[in-house]
PDB file of C-alpha atoms in Angstrom:
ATOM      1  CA  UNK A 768       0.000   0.000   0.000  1.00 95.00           C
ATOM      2  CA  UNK A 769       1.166   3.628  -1.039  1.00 96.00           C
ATOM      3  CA  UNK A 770       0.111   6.183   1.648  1.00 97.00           C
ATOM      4  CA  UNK A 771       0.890  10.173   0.566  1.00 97.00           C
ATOM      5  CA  UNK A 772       1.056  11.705   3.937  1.00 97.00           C
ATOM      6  CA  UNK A 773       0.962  15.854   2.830  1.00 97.00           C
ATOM      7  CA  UNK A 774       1.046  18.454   5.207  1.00 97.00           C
ATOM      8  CA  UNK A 775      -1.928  21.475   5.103  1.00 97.00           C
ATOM      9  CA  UNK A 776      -0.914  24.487   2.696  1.00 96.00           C
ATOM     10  CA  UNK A 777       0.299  27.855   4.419  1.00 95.00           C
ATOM     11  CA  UNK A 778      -1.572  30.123   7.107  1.00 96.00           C
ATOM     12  CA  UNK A 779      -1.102  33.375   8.548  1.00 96.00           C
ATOM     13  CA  UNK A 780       0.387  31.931  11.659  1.00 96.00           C
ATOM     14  CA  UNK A 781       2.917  29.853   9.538  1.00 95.00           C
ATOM     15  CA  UNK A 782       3.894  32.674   7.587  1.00 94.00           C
ATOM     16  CA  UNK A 783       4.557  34.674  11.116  1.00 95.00           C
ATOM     17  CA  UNK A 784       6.549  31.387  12.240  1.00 95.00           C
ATOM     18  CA  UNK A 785       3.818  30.958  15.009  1.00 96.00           C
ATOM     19  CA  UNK A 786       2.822  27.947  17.637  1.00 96.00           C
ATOM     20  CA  UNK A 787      -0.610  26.859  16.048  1.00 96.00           C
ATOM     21  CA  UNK A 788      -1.963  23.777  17.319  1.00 97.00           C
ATOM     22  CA  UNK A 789      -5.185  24.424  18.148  1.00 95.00           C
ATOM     23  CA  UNK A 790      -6.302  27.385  16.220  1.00 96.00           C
ATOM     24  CA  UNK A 791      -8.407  26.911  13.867  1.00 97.00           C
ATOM     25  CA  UNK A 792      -6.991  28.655  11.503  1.00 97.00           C
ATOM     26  CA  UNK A 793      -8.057  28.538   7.479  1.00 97.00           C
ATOM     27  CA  UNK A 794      -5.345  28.941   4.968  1.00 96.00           C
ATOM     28  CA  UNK A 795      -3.432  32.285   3.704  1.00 95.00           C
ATOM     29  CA  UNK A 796      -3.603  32.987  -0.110  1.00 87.00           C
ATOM     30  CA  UNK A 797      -0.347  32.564  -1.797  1.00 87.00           C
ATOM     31  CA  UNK A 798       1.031  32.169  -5.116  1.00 86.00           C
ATOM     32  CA  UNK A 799       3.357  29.502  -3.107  1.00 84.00           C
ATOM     33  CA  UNK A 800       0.003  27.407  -2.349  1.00 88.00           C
ATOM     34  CA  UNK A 801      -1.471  27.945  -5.800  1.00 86.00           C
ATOM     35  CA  UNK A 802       2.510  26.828  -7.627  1.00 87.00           C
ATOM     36  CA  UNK A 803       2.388  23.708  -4.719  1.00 89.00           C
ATOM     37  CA  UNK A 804      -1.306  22.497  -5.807  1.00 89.00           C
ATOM     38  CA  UNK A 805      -0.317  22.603  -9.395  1.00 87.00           C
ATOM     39  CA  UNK A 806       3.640  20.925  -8.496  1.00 86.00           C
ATOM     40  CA  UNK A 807       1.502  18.027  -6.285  1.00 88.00           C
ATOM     41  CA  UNK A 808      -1.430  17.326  -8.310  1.00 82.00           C
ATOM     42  CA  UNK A 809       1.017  14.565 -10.120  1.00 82.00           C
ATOM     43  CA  UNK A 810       1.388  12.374  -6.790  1.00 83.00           C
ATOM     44  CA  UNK A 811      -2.022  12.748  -6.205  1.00 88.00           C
ATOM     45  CA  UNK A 812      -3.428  11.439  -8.928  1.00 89.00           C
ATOM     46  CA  UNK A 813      -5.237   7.317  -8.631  1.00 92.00           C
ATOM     47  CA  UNK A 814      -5.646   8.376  -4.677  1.00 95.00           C
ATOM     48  CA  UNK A 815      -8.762   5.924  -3.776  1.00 96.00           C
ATOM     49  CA  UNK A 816      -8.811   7.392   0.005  1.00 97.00           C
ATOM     50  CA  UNK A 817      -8.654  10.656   1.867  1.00 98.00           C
ATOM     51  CA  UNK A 818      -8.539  10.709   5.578  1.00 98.00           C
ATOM     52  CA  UNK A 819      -7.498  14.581   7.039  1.00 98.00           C
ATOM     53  CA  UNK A 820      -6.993  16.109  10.538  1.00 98.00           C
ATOM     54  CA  UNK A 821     -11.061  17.727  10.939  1.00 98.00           C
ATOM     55  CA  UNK A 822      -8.977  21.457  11.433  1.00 98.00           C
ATOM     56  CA  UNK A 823      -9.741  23.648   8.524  1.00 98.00           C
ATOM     57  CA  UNK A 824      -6.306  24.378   7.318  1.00 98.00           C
ATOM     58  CA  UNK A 825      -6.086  20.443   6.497  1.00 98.00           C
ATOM     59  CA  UNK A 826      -9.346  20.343   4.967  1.00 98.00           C
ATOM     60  CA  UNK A 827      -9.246  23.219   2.490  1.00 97.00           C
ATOM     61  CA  UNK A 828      -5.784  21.671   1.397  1.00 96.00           C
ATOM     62  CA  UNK A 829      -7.393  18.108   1.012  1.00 96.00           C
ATOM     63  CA  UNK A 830     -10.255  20.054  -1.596  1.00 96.00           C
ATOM     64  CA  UNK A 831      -7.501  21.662  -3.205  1.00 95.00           C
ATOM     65  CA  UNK A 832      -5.893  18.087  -3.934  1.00 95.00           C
ATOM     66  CA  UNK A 833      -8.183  16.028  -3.890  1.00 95.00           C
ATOM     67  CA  UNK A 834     -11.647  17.858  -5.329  1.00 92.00           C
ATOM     68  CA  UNK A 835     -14.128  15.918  -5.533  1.00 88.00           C
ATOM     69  CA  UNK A 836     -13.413  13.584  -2.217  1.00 90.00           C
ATOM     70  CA  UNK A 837     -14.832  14.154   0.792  1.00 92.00           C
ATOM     71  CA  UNK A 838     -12.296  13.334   3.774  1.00 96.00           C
ATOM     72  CA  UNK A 839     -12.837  11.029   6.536  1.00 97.00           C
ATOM     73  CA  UNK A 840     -12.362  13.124   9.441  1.00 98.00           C
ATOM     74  CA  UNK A 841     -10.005  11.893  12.144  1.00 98.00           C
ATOM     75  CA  UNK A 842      -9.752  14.030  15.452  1.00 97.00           C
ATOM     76  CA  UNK A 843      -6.866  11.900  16.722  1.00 98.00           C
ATOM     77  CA  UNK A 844      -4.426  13.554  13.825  1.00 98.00           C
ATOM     78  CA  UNK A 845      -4.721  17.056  14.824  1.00 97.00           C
ATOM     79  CA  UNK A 846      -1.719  18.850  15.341  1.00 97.00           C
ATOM     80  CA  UNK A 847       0.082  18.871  19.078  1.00 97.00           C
ATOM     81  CA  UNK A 848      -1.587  21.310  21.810  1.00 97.00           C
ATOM     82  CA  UNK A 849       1.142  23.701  22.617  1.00 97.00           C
ATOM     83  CA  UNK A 850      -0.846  25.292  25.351  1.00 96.00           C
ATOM     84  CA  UNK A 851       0.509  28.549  26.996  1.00 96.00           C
ATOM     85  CA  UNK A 852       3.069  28.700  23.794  1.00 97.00           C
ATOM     86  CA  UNK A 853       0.015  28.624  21.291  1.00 97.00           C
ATOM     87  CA  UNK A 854       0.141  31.416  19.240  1.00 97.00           C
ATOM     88  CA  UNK A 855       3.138  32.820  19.774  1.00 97.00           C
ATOM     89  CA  UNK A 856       6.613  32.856  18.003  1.00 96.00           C
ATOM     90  CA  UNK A 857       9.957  32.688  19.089  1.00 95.00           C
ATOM     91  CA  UNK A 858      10.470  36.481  19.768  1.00 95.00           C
ATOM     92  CA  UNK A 859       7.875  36.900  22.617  1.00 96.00           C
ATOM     93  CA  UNK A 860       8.473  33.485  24.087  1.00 96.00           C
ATOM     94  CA  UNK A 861      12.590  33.283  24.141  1.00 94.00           C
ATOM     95  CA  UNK A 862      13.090  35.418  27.126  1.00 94.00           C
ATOM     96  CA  UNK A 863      10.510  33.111  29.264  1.00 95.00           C
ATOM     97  CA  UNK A 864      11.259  30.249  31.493  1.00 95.00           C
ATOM     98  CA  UNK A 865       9.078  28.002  30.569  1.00 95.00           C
ATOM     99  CA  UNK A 866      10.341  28.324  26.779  1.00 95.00           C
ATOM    100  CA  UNK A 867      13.642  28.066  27.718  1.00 95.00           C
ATOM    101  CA  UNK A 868      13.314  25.044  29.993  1.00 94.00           C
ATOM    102  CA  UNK A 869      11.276  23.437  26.655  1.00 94.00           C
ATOM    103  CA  UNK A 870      13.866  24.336  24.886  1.00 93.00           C
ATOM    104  CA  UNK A 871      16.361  22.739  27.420  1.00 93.00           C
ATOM    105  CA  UNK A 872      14.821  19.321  27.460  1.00 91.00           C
ATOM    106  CA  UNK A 873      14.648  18.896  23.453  1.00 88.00           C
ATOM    107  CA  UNK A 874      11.108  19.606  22.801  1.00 86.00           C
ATOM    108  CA  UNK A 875      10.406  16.604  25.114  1.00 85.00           C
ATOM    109  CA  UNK A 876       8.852  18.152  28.179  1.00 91.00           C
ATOM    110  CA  UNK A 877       5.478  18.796  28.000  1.00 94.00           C
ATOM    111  CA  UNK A 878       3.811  22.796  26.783  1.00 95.00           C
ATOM    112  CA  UNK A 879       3.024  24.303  29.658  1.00 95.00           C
ATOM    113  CA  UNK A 880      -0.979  23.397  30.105  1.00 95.00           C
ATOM    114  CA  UNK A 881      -0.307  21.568  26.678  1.00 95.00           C
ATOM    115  CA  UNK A 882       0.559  18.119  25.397  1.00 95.00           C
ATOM    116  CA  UNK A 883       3.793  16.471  26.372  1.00 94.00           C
ATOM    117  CA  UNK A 884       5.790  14.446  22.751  1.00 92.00           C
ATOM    118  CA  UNK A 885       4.717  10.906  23.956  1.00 93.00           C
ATOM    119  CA  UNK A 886       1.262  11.783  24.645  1.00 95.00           C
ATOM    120  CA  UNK A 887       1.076  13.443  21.184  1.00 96.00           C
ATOM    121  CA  UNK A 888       2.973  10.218  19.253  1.00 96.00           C
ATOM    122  CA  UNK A 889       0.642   7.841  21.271  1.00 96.00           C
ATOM    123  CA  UNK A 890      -2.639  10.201  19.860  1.00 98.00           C
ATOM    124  CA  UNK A 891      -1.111  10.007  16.341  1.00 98.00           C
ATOM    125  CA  UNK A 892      -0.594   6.393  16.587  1.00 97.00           C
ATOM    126  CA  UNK A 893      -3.805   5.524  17.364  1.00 97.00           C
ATOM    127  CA  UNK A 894      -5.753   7.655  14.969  1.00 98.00           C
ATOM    128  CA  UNK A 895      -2.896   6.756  12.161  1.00 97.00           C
ATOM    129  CA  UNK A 896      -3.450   2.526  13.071  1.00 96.00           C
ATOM    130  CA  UNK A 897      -6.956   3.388  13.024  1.00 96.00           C
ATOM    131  CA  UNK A 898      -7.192   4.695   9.655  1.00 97.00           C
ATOM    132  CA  UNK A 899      -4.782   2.511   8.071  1.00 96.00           C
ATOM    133  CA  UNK A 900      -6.372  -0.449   9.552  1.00 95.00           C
ATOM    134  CA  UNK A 901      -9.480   0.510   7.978  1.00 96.00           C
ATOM    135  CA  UNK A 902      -7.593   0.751   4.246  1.00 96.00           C
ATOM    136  CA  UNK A 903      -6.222  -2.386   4.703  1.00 95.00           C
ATOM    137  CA  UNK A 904      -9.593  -3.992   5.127  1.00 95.00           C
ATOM    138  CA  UNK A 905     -11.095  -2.306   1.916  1.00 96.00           C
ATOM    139  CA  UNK A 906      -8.345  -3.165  -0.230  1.00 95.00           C
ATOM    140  CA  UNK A 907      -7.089   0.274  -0.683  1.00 96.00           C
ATOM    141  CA  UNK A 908      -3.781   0.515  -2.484  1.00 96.00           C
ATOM    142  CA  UNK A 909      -3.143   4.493  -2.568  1.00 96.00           C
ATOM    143  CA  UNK A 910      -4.888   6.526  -0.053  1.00 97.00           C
ATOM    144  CA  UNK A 911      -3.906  10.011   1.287  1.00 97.00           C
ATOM    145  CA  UNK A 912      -3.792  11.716   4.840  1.00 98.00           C
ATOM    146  CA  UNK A 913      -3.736  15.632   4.799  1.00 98.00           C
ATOM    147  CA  UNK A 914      -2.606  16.154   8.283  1.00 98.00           C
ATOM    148  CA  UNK A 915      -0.062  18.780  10.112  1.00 98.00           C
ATOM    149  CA  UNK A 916       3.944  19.155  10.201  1.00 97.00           C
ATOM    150  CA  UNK A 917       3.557  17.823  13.893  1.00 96.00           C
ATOM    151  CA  UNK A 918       1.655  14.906  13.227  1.00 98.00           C
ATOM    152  CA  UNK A 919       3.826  13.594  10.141  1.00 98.00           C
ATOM    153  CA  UNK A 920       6.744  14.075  12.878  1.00 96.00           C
ATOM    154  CA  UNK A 921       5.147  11.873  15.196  1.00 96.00           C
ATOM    155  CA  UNK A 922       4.139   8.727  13.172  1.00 97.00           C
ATOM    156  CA  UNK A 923       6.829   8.462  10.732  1.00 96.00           C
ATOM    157  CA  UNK A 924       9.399   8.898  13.995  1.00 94.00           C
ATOM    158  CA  UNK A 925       7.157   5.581  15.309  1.00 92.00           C
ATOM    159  CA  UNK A 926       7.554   3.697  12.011  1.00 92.00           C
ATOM    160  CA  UNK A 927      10.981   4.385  10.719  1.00 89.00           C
ATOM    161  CA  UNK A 928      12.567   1.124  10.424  1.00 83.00           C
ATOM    162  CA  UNK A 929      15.756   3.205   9.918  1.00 86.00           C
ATOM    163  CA  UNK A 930      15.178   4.934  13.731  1.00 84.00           C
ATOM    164  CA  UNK A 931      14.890   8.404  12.629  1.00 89.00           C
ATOM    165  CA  UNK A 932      14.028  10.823  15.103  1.00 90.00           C
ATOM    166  CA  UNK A 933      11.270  13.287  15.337  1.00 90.00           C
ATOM    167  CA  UNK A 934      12.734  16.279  14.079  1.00 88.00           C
ATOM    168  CA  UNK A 935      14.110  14.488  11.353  1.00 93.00           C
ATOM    169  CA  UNK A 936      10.682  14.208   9.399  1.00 95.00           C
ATOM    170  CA  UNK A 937       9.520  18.091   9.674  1.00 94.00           C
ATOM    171  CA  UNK A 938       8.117  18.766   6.198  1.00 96.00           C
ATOM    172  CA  UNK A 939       7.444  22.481   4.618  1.00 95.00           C
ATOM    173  CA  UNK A 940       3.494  23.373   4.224  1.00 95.00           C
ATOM    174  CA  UNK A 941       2.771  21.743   1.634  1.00 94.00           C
ATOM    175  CA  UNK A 942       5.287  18.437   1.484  1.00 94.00           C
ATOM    176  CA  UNK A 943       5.102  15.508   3.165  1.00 96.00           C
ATOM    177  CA  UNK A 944       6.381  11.978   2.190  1.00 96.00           C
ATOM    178  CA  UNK A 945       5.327   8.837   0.196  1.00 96.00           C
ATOM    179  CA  UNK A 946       5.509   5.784   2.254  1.00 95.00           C
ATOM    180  CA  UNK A 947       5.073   2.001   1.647  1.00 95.00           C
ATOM    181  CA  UNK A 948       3.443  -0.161   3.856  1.00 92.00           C
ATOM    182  CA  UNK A 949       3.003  -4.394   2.982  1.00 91.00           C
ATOM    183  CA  UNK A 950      -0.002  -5.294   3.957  1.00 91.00           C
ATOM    184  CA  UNK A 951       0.519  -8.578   5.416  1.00 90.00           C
ATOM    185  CA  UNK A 952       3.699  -8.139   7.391  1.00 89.00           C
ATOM    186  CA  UNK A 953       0.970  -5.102   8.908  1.00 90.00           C
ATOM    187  CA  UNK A 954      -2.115  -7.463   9.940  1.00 88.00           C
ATOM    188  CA  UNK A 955       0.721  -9.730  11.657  1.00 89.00           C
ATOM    189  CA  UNK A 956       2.171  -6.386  13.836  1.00 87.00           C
ATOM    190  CA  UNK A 957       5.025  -5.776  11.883  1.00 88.00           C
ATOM    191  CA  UNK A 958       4.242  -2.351  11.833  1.00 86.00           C
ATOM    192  CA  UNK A 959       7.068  -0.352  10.329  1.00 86.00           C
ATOM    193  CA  UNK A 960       7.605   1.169   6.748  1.00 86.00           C
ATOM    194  CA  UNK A 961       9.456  -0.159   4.316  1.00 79.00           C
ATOM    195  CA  UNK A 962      10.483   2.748   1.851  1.00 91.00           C
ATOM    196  CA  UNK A 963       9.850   6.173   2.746  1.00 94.00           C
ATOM    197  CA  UNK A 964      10.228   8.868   0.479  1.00 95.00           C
ATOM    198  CA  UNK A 965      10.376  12.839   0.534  1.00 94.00           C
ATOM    199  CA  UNK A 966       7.597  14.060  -1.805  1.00 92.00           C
TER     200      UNK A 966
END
C-alpha cells in the first residue's frame, strides 16, 4: 500500500513562524500554495482514500488536492496542543522560562498546560493505526492523509525502520512523504515502513 502523507498548505500563523496547534486557523492565499497544488497534483493522482486532521487548514488543502473527495475526518491527527506557547513565536516566548526550559529538554517536556511528545505520538498512533487499519480492510492501495507538520513528525518517527528521530521528518506546508506499507507483514504487527520517500 502507497500512503501520501501531505502536510496542510500555508496560514497566517505559519507565515509569522507561530505555535498553532489548536487554532483553527483557514489557509493564507499565496502564489506559493497555488505553484504547490499545481507541483503536487502529479502524486495525487489514482488516490482511492482521503482521511485529514477535521482542522480547517487540512481540509481546504485536502479540496484543493483532492476535489471531488470528501475526507474522513479523524480528530486523533490534529496537530500537538502547545498550550501557553500557542500562538506565539519565538520572539515573545525566548526570554521566558518556561520556553527556555522546553527548549532545554529537546522539545520533550510537556507545553506548559499543553501536550507532552509521547502523549502526542501515542494520539497520532492511534488515529494513524486506526485509519490505516481501515484501508487495509477495503483493499485500498493508494490513499492520502492531509494532516499537520507535527503529526507527520510523530508517526513516521514511530515507524521508521531506519530509527529516525522526530525532528528528522519536519516537512514544509505543503510536502510531506510517500511511504510504503506491505499489507501482510501489517495485519501480523510488523508495523514499520518499508520505503519512505520525501515528496
Amino acid at each position: 500500500m502507497e500512503i501520501l502523507m501531505i502536510r496542510h498548505f500555508q496560514t497566517k500563523g505559519n507565515l509569522d513562524k507561530r505555535y498553532i496547534g489548536k487554532t483553527d486557523e483557514t489557509l493564507a492565499e499565496t502564489d506559493h500554495t497555488k505553484q504547490l497544488v499545481q507541483k503536487r497534483k502529479k502524486s495525487c493522482k489514482n488516490v482511492e482514500r482521503v482521511s485529514s486532521s477535521p482542522m480547517q487548514r487540512c481540509v481546504q488543502t485536502a479540496a484543493l488536492l483532492f476535489p471531488g473527495e470528501t475526507p474522513v475526518l479523524c480528530d486523533k491527527l490534529r496537530e500537538c496542543d502547545f498550550g501557553a506557547f500557542e500562538g506565539k513565536n519565538y520572539k515573545e516566548l525566548r526570554d521566558t522560562t518556561a520556553y527556555l526550559e522546553w527548549m532545554e529538554s529537546g522539545g520533550a517536556m510537556a507545553f506548559p498546560g499543553g501536550e507532552s511528545r509521547m502523549e502526542f505520538e501515542e494520539r497520532c498512533m492511534e488515529g494513524f493505526l486506526k485509519t490505516v487499519d481501515a484501508w487495509i480492510k477495503e483493499g485500498v492501495q493508494k490513499a492520502a492523509l492531509v494532516v499537520h507538520g507535527g503529526t507527520i513528525m510523530a508517526v513516521l518517527s514511530q515507524l521508521d525502520s531506519e530509527g529516525r528521530e522526530f525532528y528528522d521528518w519536519q516537512p514544509e506546508n505543503g510536502g510531506g512523504y510517500r511511504i510504503f506499507l506491505n499489507e501482510q507483514e501489517w495485519k501480523q504487527g510488523n508495523r514499520m515502513c518499508r520505503r519512505i520517500e520525501k515528496l
